[in-house]
mmCIF file of C-alpha atoms in Angstrom:
data_model
loop_
_atom_site.group_PDB
_atom_site.id
_atom_site.type_symbol
_atom_site.label_atom_id
_atom_site.label_comp_id
_atom_site.label_asym_id
_atom_site.label_seq_id
_atom_site.Cartn_x
_atom_site.Cartn_y
_atom_site.Cartn_z
ATOM 1 C CA UNK X 128 116.356 105.322 4.732
ATOM 2 C CA UNK X 129 118.502 108.322 3.857
ATOM 3 C CA UNK X 130 121.213 109.112 6.383
ATOM 4 C CA UNK X 131 121.026 112.870 6.867
ATOM 5 C CA UNK X 132 121.937 114.600 10.120
ATOM 6 C CA UNK X 133 119.048 116.536 11.683
ATOM 7 C CA UNK X 134 116.699 115.536 8.871
ATOM 8 C CA UNK X 135 113.134 116.326 10.084
ATOM 9 C CA UNK X 136 111.547 113.675 7.856
ATOM 10 C CA UNK X 137 113.865 110.958 9.161
ATOM 11 C CA UNK X 138 113.446 112.095 12.753
ATOM 12 C CA UNK X 139 109.646 111.979 12.476
ATOM 13 C CA UNK X 140 109.651 108.568 10.844
ATOM 14 C CA UNK X 141 112.020 107.106 13.435
ATOM 15 C CA UNK X 142 109.931 108.600 16.243
ATOM 16 C CA UNK X 143 106.780 106.842 15.029
ATOM 17 C CA UNK X 144 108.327 103.732 13.499
ATOM 18 C CA UNK X 145 107.458 101.320 16.325
ATOM 19 C CA UNK X 146 103.857 102.509 16.297
ATOM 20 C CA UNK X 147 103.643 102.136 12.513
ATOM 21 C CA UNK X 148 105.101 98.635 12.652
ATOM 22 C CA UNK X 149 102.625 97.630 15.371
ATOM 23 C CA UNK X 150 99.662 98.985 13.393
ATOM 24 C CA UNK X 151 100.716 97.284 10.174
ATOM 25 C CA UNK X 152 101.606 93.982 11.830
ATOM 26 C CA UNK X 153 98.208 93.839 13.532
ATOM 27 C CA UNK X 154 96.539 94.440 10.170
ATOM 28 C CA UNK X 155 98.651 91.899 8.273
ATOM 29 C CA UNK X 156 99.738 89.241 10.774
ATOM 30 C CA UNK X 157 103.072 89.148 8.955
ATOM 31 C CA UNK X 158 106.197 90.870 10.246
ATOM 32 C CA UNK X 159 108.018 90.388 6.939
ATOM 33 C CA UNK X 160 105.242 92.102 4.994
ATOM 34 C CA UNK X 161 104.984 94.770 7.685
ATOM 35 C CA UNK X 162 108.646 95.643 7.138
ATOM 36 C CA UNK X 163 107.984 95.954 3.392
ATOM 37 C CA UNK X 164 105.014 98.241 4.052
ATOM 38 C CA UNK X 165 107.124 100.441 6.311
ATOM 39 C CA UNK X 166 109.708 100.751 3.557
ATOM 40 C CA UNK X 167 106.974 101.806 1.123
ATOM 41 C CA UNK X 168 105.664 104.262 3.715
ATOM 42 C CA UNK X 169 109.120 105.765 4.153
ATOM 43 C CA UNK X 170 109.558 106.238 0.392
ATOM 44 C CA UNK X 171 106.240 108.087 0.255
ATOM 45 C CA UNK X 172 107.049 110.112 3.386
ATOM 46 C CA UNK X 173 110.478 111.137 2.098
ATOM 47 C CA UNK X 174 108.827 113.023 -0.783
ATOM 48 C CA UNK X 175 106.282 114.884 1.345
ATOM 49 C CA UNK X 176 106.456 118.617 1.957
ATOM 50 C CA UNK X 177 106.465 118.621 5.769
ATOM 51 C CA UNK X 178 105.260 122.213 5.847
ATOM 52 C CA UNK X 179 101.930 120.964 4.498
ATOM 53 C CA UNK X 180 101.535 118.262 7.189
ATOM 54 C CA UNK X 181 99.641 119.361 10.298
ATOM 55 C CA UNK X 182 99.859 116.053 12.200
ATOM 56 C CA UNK X 183 102.845 113.916 11.236
ATOM 57 C CA UNK X 184 101.761 110.912 13.311
ATOM 58 C CA UNK X 185 98.286 110.862 11.757
ATOM 59 C CA UNK X 186 99.702 111.317 8.266
ATOM 60 C CA UNK X 187 102.142 108.430 8.675
ATOM 61 C CA UNK X 188 99.476 106.136 10.141
ATOM 62 C CA UNK X 189 97.205 106.998 7.207
ATOM 63 C CA UNK X 190 99.867 106.215 4.600
ATOM 64 C CA UNK X 191 100.936 103.000 6.363
ATOM 65 C CA UNK X 192 97.336 101.817 6.709
ATOM 66 C CA UNK X 193 96.598 102.364 3.030
ATOM 67 C CA UNK X 194 99.725 100.449 2.049
ATOM 68 C CA UNK X 195 98.836 97.711 4.541
ATOM 69 C CA UNK X 196 95.351 97.349 3.068
ATOM 70 C CA UNK X 197 96.813 96.892 -0.413
ATOM 71 C CA UNK X 198 99.259 94.318 0.952
ATOM 72 C CA UNK X 199 96.527 92.516 2.914
ATOM 73 C CA UNK X 200 94.421 92.041 -0.215
ATOM 74 C CA UNK X 201 97.460 90.544 -1.957
ATOM 75 C CA UNK X 202 98.101 88.312 1.062
ATOM 76 C CA UNK X 203 94.524 87.024 0.893
ATOM 77 C CA UNK X 204 95.169 85.835 -2.653
ATOM 78 C CA UNK X 205 98.446 84.195 -1.594
ATOM 79 C CA UNK X 206 96.727 82.390 1.275
ATOM 80 C CA UNK X 207 94.333 80.756 -1.173
ATOM 81 C CA UNK X 208 97.267 78.677 -2.465
ATOM 82 C CA UNK X 209 99.083 78.344 0.872
ATOM 83 C CA UNK X 210 99.896 74.739 1.777
ATOM 84 C CA UNK X 211 98.068 73.718 4.953
ATOM 85 C CA UNK X 212 96.877 75.948 7.774
ATOM 86 C CA UNK X 213 98.067 79.554 7.985
ATOM 87 C CA UNK X 214 99.150 81.095 11.290
ATOM 88 C CA UNK X 215 100.405 84.619 12.008
ATOM 89 C CA UNK X 216 104.154 85.169 11.918
ATOM 90 C CA UNK X 217 105.258 85.031 15.590
ATOM 91 C CA UNK X 218 107.223 87.864 17.135
ATOM 92 C CA UNK X 219 109.587 87.638 20.077
ATOM 93 C CA UNK X 220 108.309 90.367 22.414
ATOM 94 C CA UNK X 221 109.723 92.081 25.472
ATOM 95 C CA UNK X 222 108.233 91.915 29.007
ATOM 96 C CA UNK X 223 106.764 95.425 28.702
ATOM 97 C CA UNK X 224 104.496 94.205 25.877
ATOM 98 C CA UNK X 225 103.196 91.397 28.087
ATOM 99 C CA UNK X 226 102.509 93.939 30.841
ATOM 100 C CA UNK X 227 100.279 95.954 28.498
ATOM 101 C CA UNK X 228 97.157 93.787 28.729
ATOM 102 C CA UNK X 229 95.346 95.474 25.843
ATOM 103 C CA UNK X 230 98.301 95.206 23.458
ATOM 104 C CA UNK X 231 99.184 91.647 24.512
ATOM 105 C CA UNK X 232 95.614 90.446 23.970
ATOM 106 C CA UNK X 233 95.369 91.990 20.518
ATOM 107 C CA UNK X 234 98.683 90.336 19.536
ATOM 108 C CA UNK X 235 97.835 86.859 20.840
ATOM 109 C CA UNK X 236 97.609 84.014 18.331
ATOM 110 C CA UNK X 237 93.981 83.402 19.281
ATOM 111 C CA UNK X 238 92.877 86.981 18.607
ATOM 112 C CA UNK X 239 95.070 87.333 15.506
ATOM 113 C CA UNK X 240 93.310 84.287 14.062
ATOM 114 C CA UNK X 241 89.942 85.886 14.794
ATOM 115 C CA UNK X 242 91.098 88.981 12.894
ATOM 116 C CA UNK X 243 91.769 86.714 9.907
ATOM 117 C CA UNK X 244 88.006 86.151 9.610
ATOM 118 C CA UNK X 245 87.377 89.872 8.960
ATOM 119 C CA UNK X 246 87.492 91.540 5.561
ATOM 120 C CA UNK X 247 90.567 93.728 4.945
ATOM 121 C CA UNK X 248 88.670 96.963 5.619
ATOM 122 C CA UNK X 249 86.944 95.519 8.698
ATOM 123 C CA UNK X 250 90.291 94.402 10.070
ATOM 124 C CA UNK X 251 91.942 97.777 9.525
ATOM 125 C CA UNK X 252 89.007 99.622 11.111
ATOM 126 C CA UNK X 253 88.914 97.240 14.079
ATOM 127 C CA UNK X 254 92.650 97.541 14.706
ATOM 128 C CA UNK X 255 92.722 101.329 14.423
ATOM 129 C CA UNK X 256 89.640 101.823 16.577
ATOM 130 C CA UNK X 257 89.706 99.041 19.179
ATOM 131 C CA UNK X 258 93.456 98.611 19.603
ATOM 132 C CA UNK X 259 94.813 102.111 18.919
ATOM 133 C CA UNK X 260 91.706 104.131 19.826
ATOM 134 C CA UNK X 261 91.822 106.374 16.767
ATOM 135 C CA UNK X 262 88.857 108.642 16.041
ATOM 136 C CA UNK X 263 86.345 107.811 13.333
ATOM 137 C CA UNK X 264 87.372 110.816 11.208
ATOM 138 C CA UNK X 265 91.028 109.775 11.286
ATOM 139 C CA UNK X 266 90.186 106.162 10.442
ATOM 140 C CA UNK X 267 87.917 107.314 7.615
ATOM 141 C CA UNK X 268 90.824 109.125 5.968
ATOM 142 C CA UNK X 269 93.050 106.064 6.360
ATOM 143 C CA UNK X 270 90.624 103.542 4.812
ATOM 144 C CA UNK X 271 88.905 105.804 2.298
ATOM 145 C CA UNK X 272 85.406 105.654 3.803
ATOM 146 C CA UNK X 273 83.070 108.210 5.361
ATOM 147 C CA UNK X 274 83.090 108.548 9.157
ATOM 148 C CA UNK X 275 79.499 107.258 9.277
ATOM 149 C CA UNK X 276 80.467 104.162 7.303
ATOM 150 C CA UNK X 277 83.535 103.618 9.481
ATOM 151 C CA UNK X 278 81.329 103.798 12.581
ATOM 152 C CA UNK X 279 79.111 101.045 11.146
ATOM 153 C CA UNK X 280 82.100 98.915 10.167
ATOM 154 C CA UNK X 281 83.623 99.362 13.630
ATOM 155 C CA UNK X 282 80.406 98.233 15.306
ATOM 156 C CA UNK X 283 80.070 95.218 13.019
ATOM 157 C CA UNK X 284 83.700 94.116 13.341
ATOM 158 C CA UNK X 285 83.696 94.578 17.133
ATOM 159 C CA UNK X 286 80.594 92.418 17.433
ATOM 160 C CA UNK X 287 82.195 89.785 15.205
ATOM 161 C CA UNK X 288 85.457 89.711 17.183
ATOM 162 C CA UNK X 289 83.756 89.777 20.593
ATOM 163 C CA UNK X 290 81.733 86.678 19.652
ATOM 164 C CA UNK X 291 84.910 84.754 18.815
ATOM 165 C CA UNK X 292 87.649 86.079 21.089
ATOM 166 C CA UNK X 293 88.720 84.111 24.221
ATOM 167 C CA UNK X 294 86.018 84.265 26.883
ATOM 168 C CA UNK X 295 88.290 84.901 29.851
ATOM 169 C CA UNK X 296 91.502 86.704 30.664
ATOM 170 C CA UNK X 297 94.171 84.176 31.597
ATOM 171 C CA UNK X 298 97.210 85.207 33.616
ATOM 172 C CA UNK X 299 100.675 84.591 32.161
ATOM 173 C CA UNK X 300 101.454 82.354 35.167
ATOM 174 C CA UNK X 301 98.578 80.033 34.213
ATOM 175 C CA UNK X 302 99.844 79.816 30.648
ATOM 176 C CA UNK X 303 103.410 79.172 31.814
ATOM 177 C CA UNK X 304 102.199 76.362 34.087
ATOM 178 C CA UNK X 305 100.432 74.659 31.181
ATOM 179 C CA UNK X 306 103.443 75.144 28.901
ATOM 180 C CA UNK X 307 105.636 73.527 31.562
ATOM 181 C CA UNK X 308 103.730 70.296 30.909
ATOM 182 C CA UNK X 309 104.597 70.519 27.213
ATOM 183 C CA UNK X 310 108.223 71.281 28.048
ATOM 184 C CA UNK X 311 108.366 68.216 30.310
ATOM 185 C CA UNK X 312 106.920 66.117 27.478
ATOM 186 C CA UNK X 313 109.570 67.402 25.066
ATOM 187 C CA UNK X 314 112.366 66.591 27.506
ATOM 188 C CA UNK X 315 111.106 63.172 28.615
ATOM 189 C CA UNK X 316 108.696 61.957 25.938
ATOM 190 C CA UNK X 317 106.075 61.456 28.679
ATOM 191 C CA UNK X 318 102.770 62.963 27.545
ATOM 192 C CA UNK X 319 100.814 62.236 30.729
ATOM 193 C CA UNK X 320 101.278 65.758 32.022
ATOM 194 C CA UNK X 321 100.081 67.166 28.711
ATOM 195 C CA UNK X 322 97.029 64.917 28.799
ATOM 196 C CA UNK X 323 96.112 66.343 32.182
ATOM 197 C CA UNK X 324 95.955 69.948 30.902
ATOM 198 C CA UNK X 325 94.156 69.404 27.578
ATOM 199 C CA UNK X 326 90.466 70.193 27.156
ATOM 200 C CA UNK X 327 88.423 67.378 25.549
ATOM 201 C CA UNK X 328 87.694 69.552 22.511
ATOM 202 C CA UNK X 329 91.237 70.948 22.156
ATOM 203 C CA UNK X 330 92.259 72.064 18.648
ATOM 204 C CA UNK X 331 95.834 71.995 17.340
ATOM 205 C CA UNK X 332 96.793 74.133 14.344
ATOM 206 C CA UNK X 333 100.246 73.733 12.825
ATOM 207 C CA UNK X 334 101.776 75.818 10.049
ATOM 208 C CA UNK X 335 104.568 74.255 8.020
ATOM 209 C CA UNK X 336 103.951 76.255 4.863
ATOM 210 C CA UNK X 337 104.600 73.163 2.747
ATOM 211 C CA UNK X 338 108.274 73.302 3.772
ATOM 212 C CA UNK X 339 108.147 71.499 7.131
ATOM 213 C CA UNK X 340 105.856 68.613 8.024
ATOM 214 C CA UNK X 341 102.621 69.783 9.641
ATOM 215 C CA UNK X 342 98.969 68.799 9.736
ATOM 216 C CA UNK X 343 97.277 70.240 6.657
ATOM 217 C CA UNK X 344 94.088 70.946 8.602
ATOM 218 C CA UNK X 345 93.302 71.718 12.244
ATOM 219 C CA UNK X 346 93.368 68.595 14.426
ATOM 220 C CA UNK X 347 90.388 68.439 16.783
ATOM 221 C CA UNK X 348 89.802 66.407 19.944
ATOM 222 C CA UNK X 349 92.115 65.254 22.700
ATOM 223 C CA UNK X 350 92.713 61.764 21.248
ATOM 224 C CA UNK X 351 93.812 63.016 17.815
ATOM 225 C CA UNK X 352 95.884 65.822 19.290
ATOM 226 C CA UNK X 353 97.761 63.438 21.585
ATOM 227 C CA UNK X 354 98.398 61.090 18.656
ATOM 228 C CA UNK X 355 99.815 63.949 16.614
ATOM 229 C CA UNK X 356 102.013 65.108 19.497
ATOM 230 C CA UNK X 357 103.365 61.584 19.913
ATOM 231 C CA UNK X 358 104.321 61.475 16.240
ATOM 232 C CA UNK X 359 105.761 65.004 16.297
ATOM 233 C CA UNK X 360 107.942 64.364 19.332
ATOM 234 C CA UNK X 361 109.183 61.084 17.951
ATOM 235 C CA UNK X 362 110.109 61.979 14.372
ATOM 236 C CA UNK X 363 112.756 64.646 14.991
ATOM 237 C CA UNK X 364 116.167 63.842 13.505
ATOM 238 C CA UNK X 365 118.351 65.133 16.281
ATOM 239 C CA UNK X 366 118.130 66.167 19.915
ATOM 240 C CA UNK X 367 114.859 67.927 20.683
ATOM 241 C CA UNK X 368 114.932 70.567 23.433
ATOM 242 C CA UNK X 369 112.693 73.441 24.429
ATOM 243 C CA UNK X 370 113.007 76.900 25.938
ATOM 244 C CA UNK X 371 110.358 79.149 27.494
ATOM 245 C CA UNK X 372 109.974 82.426 25.647
ATOM 246 C CA UNK X 373 107.489 85.239 25.106
ATOM 247 C CA UNK X 374 105.806 85.430 21.735
ATOM 248 C CA UNK X 375 103.209 88.028 20.745
ATOM 249 C CA UNK X 376 102.994 89.137 24.358
ATOM 250 C CA UNK X 377 102.182 85.658 25.685
ATOM 251 C CA UNK X 378 104.313 82.898 27.235
ATOM 252 C CA UNK X 379 105.293 80.365 24.578
ATOM 253 C CA UNK X 380 107.654 77.478 24.004
ATOM 254 C CA UNK X 381 110.533 77.511 21.551
ATOM 255 C CA UNK X 382 111.308 74.017 20.205
ATOM 256 C CA UNK X 383 114.845 73.371 18.995
ATOM 257 C CA UNK X 384 116.517 70.460 17.220
ATOM 258 C CA UNK X 385 120.259 70.280 17.866
ATOM 259 C CA UNK X 386 120.094 73.865 19.077
ATOM 260 C CA UNK X 387 118.418 75.222 15.922
ATOM 261 C CA UNK X 388 114.901 76.646 16.010
ATOM 262 C CA UNK X 389 112.437 74.059 14.719
ATOM 263 C CA UNK X 390 109.140 75.661 15.736
ATOM 264 C CA UNK X 391 107.380 77.827 18.265
ATOM 265 C CA UNK X 392 104.307 76.800 20.250
ATOM 266 C CA UNK X 393 101.664 79.060 21.756
ATOM 267 C CA UNK X 394 98.546 77.933 23.598
ATOM 268 C CA UNK X 395 95.120 79.238 24.542
ATOM 269 C CA UNK X 396 93.489 78.392 27.867
ATOM 270 C CA UNK X 397 89.836 78.315 28.893
ATOM 271 C CA UNK X 398 88.563 77.153 32.284
ATOM 272 C CA UNK X 399 92.108 76.192 33.240
ATOM 273 C CA UNK X 400 92.564 73.801 30.305
ATOM 274 C CA UNK X 401 94.330 74.117 26.952
ATOM 275 C CA UNK X 402 91.687 74.668 24.282
ATOM 276 C CA UNK X 403 94.015 75.766 21.469
ATOM 277 C CA UNK X 404 97.563 74.861 20.441
ATOM 278 C CA UNK X 405 99.323 76.861 17.729
ATOM 279 C CA UNK X 406 102.583 75.557 16.279
ATOM 280 C CA UNK X 407 104.486 77.573 13.670
ATOM 281 C CA UNK X 408 107.109 75.534 11.765
ATOM 282 C CA UNK X 409 107.391 77.403 8.480
ATOM 283 C CA UNK X 410 111.046 78.587 8.488
ATOM 284 C CA UNK X 411 110.092 81.817 6.701
ATOM 285 C CA UNK X 412 107.957 82.725 9.719
ATOM 286 C CA UNK X 413 110.625 82.058 12.340
ATOM 287 C CA UNK X 414 112.975 84.909 11.444
ATOM 288 C CA UNK X 415 111.761 87.363 14.119
ATOM 289 C CA UNK X 416 112.571 85.171 17.130
ATOM 290 C CA UNK X 417 116.203 86.157 17.701
ATOM 291 C CA UNK X 418 115.587 89.641 19.087
ATOM 292 C CA UNK X 419 112.539 91.230 20.711
ATOM 293 C CA UNK X 420 110.482 93.383 18.354
ATOM 294 C CA UNK X 421 109.628 96.796 19.864
ATOM 295 C CA UNK X 422 105.864 97.353 19.770
ATOM 296 C CA UNK X 423 103.756 100.189 21.089
ATOM 297 C CA UNK X 424 100.265 101.661 21.075
ATOM 298 C CA UNK X 425 101.600 105.235 21.079
#
């Protein structure tokens, strides 16, 4: 980004950067690709005649969304050859994100995985409408559709997501209590506490990206999940420790081997029991866990 003092283009971009990153990340599920899209957006924005722009925020969101859609279609092709299960790239988030219930829910691993089942256009429309509350006319300009078509897509995608999103709102304290059982297991090797909080039909998804060992497919059922956890906790070469953290607006557990980040674990609860476990081990997806990423709906 050019370093000019009192540059209106730079000032406008910086003002809206956190919003643009949040929009693009929700569309892509990848912070690394979101950063690339923002760079592309800046290059386009830097050449714009600001005198011709009535609403800078809307213009930037439109440009970023179009770039994100192009990137998402490329990501879909890359995922076809991805080794094993694919999970969103986790972000270390600040407490204020967790306090924003709407934003935290849309960022959760469970909901981000539901968004993966939408087409690129459906996902962009859903994010812009349901998460950021943009008008149909504004969304239509961003995705290259008519407002009437966008309205239909929004209805269809909302119905799709509502049928698959978590059924109940779970408090962060409930999630932290369940994660404490996993932390105890990491520190002691005793999985009894974990067994007590797992639902019979629990599903564990791990993402190693072909670089770190991970189950190639989702592991379903309490017996198989416990077996996998036993193997995972026992095959680390080094001292395994864990730290509570906040990832994508939800409590999570950071797993370290000899003090280095090995993976991050997030969970989903239903009826007081863990129904989903999400473990990201791919090193390329663990680069945004050192500092909190600023996210916003405004």
